[in-house]
CSV table of C-alpha atoms and ligand atoms in Angstrom, one decimal:
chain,number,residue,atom,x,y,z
A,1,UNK,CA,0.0,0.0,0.0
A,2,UNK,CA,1.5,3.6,-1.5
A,3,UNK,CA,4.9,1.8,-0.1
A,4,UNK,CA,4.2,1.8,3.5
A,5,UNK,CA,4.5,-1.3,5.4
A,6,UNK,CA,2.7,-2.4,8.9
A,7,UNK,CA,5.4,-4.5,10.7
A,8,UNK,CA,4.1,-6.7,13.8
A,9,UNK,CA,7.1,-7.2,15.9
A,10,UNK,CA,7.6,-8.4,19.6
A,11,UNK,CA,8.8,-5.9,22.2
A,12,UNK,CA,8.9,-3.3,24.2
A,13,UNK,CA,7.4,0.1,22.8
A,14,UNK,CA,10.1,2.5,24.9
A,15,UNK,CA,13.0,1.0,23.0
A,16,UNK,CA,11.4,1.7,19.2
A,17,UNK,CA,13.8,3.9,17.5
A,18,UNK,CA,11.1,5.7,15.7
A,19,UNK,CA,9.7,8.8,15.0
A,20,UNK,CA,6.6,8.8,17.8
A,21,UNK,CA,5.3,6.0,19.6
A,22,UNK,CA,2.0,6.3,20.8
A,23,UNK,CA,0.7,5.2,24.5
A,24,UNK,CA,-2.7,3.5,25.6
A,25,UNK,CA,-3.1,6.3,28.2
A,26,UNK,CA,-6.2,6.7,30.4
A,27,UNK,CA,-8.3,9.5,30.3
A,28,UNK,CA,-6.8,12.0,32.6
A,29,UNK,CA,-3.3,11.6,30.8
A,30,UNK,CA,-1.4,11.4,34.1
A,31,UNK,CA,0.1,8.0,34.0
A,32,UNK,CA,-1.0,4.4,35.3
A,33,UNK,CA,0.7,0.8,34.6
A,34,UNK,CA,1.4,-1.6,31.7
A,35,UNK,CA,3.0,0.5,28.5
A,36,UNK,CA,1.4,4.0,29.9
A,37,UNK,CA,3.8,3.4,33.0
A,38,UNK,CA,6.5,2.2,31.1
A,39,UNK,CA,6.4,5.0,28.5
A,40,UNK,CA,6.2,7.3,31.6
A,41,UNK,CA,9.2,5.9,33.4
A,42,UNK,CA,11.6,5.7,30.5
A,43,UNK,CA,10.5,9.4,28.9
A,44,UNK,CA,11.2,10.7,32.8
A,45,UNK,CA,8.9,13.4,34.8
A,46,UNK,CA,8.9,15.8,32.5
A,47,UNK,CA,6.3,14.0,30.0
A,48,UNK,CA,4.1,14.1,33.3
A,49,UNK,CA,4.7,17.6,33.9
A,50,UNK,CA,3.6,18.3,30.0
A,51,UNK,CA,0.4,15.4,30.2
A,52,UNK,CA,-0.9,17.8,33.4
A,53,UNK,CA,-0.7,21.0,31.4
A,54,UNK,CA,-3.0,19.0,29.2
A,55,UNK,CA,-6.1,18.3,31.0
A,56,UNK,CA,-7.1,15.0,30.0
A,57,UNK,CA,-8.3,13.3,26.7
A,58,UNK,CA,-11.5,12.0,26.0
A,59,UNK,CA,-11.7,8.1,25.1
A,60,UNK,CA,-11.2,7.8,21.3
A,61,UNK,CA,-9.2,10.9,21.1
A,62,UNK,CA,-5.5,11.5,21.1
A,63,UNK,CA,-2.6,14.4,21.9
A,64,UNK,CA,1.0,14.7,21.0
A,65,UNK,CA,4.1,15.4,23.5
A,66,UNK,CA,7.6,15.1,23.3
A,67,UNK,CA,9.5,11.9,24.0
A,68,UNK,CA,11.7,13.8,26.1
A,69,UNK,CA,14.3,10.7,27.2
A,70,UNK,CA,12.4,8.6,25.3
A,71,UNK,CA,14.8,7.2,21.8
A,72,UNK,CA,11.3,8.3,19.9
A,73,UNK,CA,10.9,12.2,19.4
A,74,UNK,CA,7.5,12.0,20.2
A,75,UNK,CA,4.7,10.3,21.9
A,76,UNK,CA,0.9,10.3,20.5
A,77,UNK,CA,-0.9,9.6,24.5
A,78,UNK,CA,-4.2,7.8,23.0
A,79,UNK,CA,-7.7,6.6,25.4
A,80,UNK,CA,-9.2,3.2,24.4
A,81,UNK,CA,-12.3,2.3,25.0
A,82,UNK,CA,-12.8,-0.3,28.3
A,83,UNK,CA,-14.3,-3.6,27.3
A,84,UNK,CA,-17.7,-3.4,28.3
A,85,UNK,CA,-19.3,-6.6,26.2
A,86,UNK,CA,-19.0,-5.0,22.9
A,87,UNK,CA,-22.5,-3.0,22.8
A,88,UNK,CA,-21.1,0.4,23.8
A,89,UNK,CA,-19.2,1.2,20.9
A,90,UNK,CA,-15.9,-0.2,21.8
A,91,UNK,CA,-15.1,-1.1,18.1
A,92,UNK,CA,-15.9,2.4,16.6
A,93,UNK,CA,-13.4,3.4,19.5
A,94,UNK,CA,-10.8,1.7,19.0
A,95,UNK,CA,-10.8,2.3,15.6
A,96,UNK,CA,-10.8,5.9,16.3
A,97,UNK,CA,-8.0,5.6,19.1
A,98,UNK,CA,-6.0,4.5,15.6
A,99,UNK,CA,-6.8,7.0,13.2
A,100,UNK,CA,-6.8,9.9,15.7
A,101,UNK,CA,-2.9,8.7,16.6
A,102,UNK,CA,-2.2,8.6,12.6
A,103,UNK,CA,-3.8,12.0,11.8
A,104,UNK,CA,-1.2,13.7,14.8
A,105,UNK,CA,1.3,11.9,12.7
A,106,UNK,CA,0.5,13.1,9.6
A,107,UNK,CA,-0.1,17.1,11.1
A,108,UNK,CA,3.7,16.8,12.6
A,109,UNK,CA,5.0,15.1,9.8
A,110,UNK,CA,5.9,12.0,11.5
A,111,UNK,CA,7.1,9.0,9.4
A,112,UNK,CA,7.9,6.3,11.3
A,113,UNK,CA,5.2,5.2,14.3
A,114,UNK,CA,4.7,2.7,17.0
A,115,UNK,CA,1.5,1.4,18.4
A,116,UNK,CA,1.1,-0.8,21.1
A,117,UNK,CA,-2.0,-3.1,21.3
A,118,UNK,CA,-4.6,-0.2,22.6
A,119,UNK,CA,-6.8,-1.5,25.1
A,120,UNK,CA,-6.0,-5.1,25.4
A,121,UNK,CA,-4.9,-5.2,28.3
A,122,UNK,CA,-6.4,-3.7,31.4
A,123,UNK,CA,-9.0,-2.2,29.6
A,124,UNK,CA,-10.0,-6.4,28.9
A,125,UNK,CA,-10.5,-5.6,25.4
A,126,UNK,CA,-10.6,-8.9,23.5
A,127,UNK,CA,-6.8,-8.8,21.5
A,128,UNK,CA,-8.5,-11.1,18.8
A,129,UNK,CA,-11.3,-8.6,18.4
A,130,UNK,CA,-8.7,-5.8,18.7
A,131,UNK,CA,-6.1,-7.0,16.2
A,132,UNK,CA,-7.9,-7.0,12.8
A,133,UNK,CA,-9.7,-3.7,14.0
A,134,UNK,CA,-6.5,-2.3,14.8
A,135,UNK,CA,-4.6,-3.3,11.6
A,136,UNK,CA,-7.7,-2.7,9.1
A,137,UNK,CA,-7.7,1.2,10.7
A,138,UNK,CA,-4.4,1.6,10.0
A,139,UNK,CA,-4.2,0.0,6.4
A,140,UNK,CA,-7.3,1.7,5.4
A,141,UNK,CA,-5.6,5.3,6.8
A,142,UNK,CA,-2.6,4.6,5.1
A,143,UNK,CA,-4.4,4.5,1.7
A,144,UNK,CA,-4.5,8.0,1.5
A,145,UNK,CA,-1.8,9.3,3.4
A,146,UNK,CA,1.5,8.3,2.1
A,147,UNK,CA,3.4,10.6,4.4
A,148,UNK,CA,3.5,7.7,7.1
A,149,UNK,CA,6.6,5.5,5.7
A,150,UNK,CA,6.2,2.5,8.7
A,151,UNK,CA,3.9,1.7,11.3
A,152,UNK,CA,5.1,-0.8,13.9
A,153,UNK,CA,2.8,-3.1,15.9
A,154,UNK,CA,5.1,-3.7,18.9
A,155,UNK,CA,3.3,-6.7,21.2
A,156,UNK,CA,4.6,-6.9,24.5
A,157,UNK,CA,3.3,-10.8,25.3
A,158,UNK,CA,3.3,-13.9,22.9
A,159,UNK,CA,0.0,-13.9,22.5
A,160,UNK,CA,-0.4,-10.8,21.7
A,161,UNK,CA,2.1,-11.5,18.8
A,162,UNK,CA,0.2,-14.3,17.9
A,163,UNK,CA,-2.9,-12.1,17.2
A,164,UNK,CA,-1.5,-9.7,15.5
A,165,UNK,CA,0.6,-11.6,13.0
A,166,UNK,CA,-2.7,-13.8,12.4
A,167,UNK,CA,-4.7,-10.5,11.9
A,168,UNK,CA,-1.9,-9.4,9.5
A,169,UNK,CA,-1.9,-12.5,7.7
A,170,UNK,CA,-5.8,-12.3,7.3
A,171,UNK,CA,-5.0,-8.6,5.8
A,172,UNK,CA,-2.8,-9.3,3.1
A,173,UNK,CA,-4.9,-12.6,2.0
B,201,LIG,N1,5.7,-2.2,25.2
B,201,LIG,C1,4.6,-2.6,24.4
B,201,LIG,N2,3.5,-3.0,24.8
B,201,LIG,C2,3.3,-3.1,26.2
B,201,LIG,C3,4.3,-2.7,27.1
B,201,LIG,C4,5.5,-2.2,26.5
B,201,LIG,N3,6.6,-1.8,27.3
B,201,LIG,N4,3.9,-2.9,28.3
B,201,LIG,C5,2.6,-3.4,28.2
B,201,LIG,N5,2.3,-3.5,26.9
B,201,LIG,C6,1.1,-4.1,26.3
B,201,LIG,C7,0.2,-5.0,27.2
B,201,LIG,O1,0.8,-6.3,27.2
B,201,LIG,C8,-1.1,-4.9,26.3
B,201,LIG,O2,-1.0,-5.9,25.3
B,201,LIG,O3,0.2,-3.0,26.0
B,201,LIG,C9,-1.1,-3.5,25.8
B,201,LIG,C10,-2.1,-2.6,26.4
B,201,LIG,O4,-2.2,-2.9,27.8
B,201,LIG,P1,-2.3,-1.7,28.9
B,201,LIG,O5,-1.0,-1.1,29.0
B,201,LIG,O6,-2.9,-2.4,30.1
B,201,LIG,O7,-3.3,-0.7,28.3
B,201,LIG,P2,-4.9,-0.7,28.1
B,201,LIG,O8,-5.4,-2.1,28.1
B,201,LIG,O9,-5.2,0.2,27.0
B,201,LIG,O10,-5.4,-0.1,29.5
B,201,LIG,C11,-5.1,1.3,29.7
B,201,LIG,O11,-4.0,0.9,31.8
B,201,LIG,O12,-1.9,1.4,32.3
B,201,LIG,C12,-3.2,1.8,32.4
B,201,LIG,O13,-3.1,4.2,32.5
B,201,LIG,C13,-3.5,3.1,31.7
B,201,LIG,O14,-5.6,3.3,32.8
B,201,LIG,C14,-4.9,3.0,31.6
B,201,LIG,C15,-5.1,1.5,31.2
């Protein structure tokens, strides 16, 4: 697609050497555990002293900082939806989660991005439901903005990796 490739790799986000990696943040932007806490702990306080200037993001919406000691430049903080049974929404979501993150890119001219598996994790969203929602949002973005030269899934746990290189898989067939 336009020359842009979706990689699913397995790993941890904080050490992608790439333009902006974006976080599964919670609402109120001021840090919490899994890759939100470990975004926050290897991009030091500062990226919590610029996340409390910002007053919070609604779920489905994103907003841009700097990486500050972070190897990425810059860090997209996204809000997935929370796994409620799959009649609130959640879909539409987390779809959005992914094309909000991919339009900051595109506004800062980012070309290289990471995503971790939004809302898979204590937000209970299904990662088999997740992965082909998350990887059809970005392919179908990346039809019409060739700007974005990579996007990297980066899966912290095997099965994780498992989901997403099946989703991918399912994409290209
Ligand atoms: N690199 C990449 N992925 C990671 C890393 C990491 N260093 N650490 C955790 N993950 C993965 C998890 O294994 C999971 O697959 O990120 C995915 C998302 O899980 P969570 O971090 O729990 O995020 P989410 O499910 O969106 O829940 C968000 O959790 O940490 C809090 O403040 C956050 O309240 C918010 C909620």
């Amino acid at each position: 697609m336009l020359g842009t490739s979706i990689e699913v790799v397995q790993g941890d986000i904080t050490r992608q050497g790439v333009d902006a990696i974006v976080n599964a943040a919670n609402s109120s932007l001021l840090g919490g555990g899994g890759v939100d806490g470990a975004i926050h702990r290897a991009a030091g306080p500062e990226l919590l002293e610029v996340c409390r200037a910002l007053g919070g993001c609604p779920t489905g919406e994103a907003r841009i900082t700097p990486g500050f000691r972070l190897p990425a430049k810059w860090v997209i903080h996204t809000v997935g939806p929370v796994w409620q049974g799959g009649g609130a929404g959640e879909d539409e979501l987390l779809r959005s989660c992914y094309r909000r993150s991919l339009g900051l890119a595109v506004a800062h001219g980012i070309r290289t991005i990471a995503f971790p598996s939004i809302s898979t994790g204590a937000y209970g969203f299904p990662v088999r439901r997740a992965a082909p929602i998350a990887l059809g949002e970005i392919a179908r973005f990346l039809t019409s903005h060739a700007t974005i030269h990579r996007v990297t899934m980066v899966c912290h746990g095997l099965d994780t990796y498992r989901a997403y290189l099946q989703a991918a898989e399912e994409l290209d067939a």
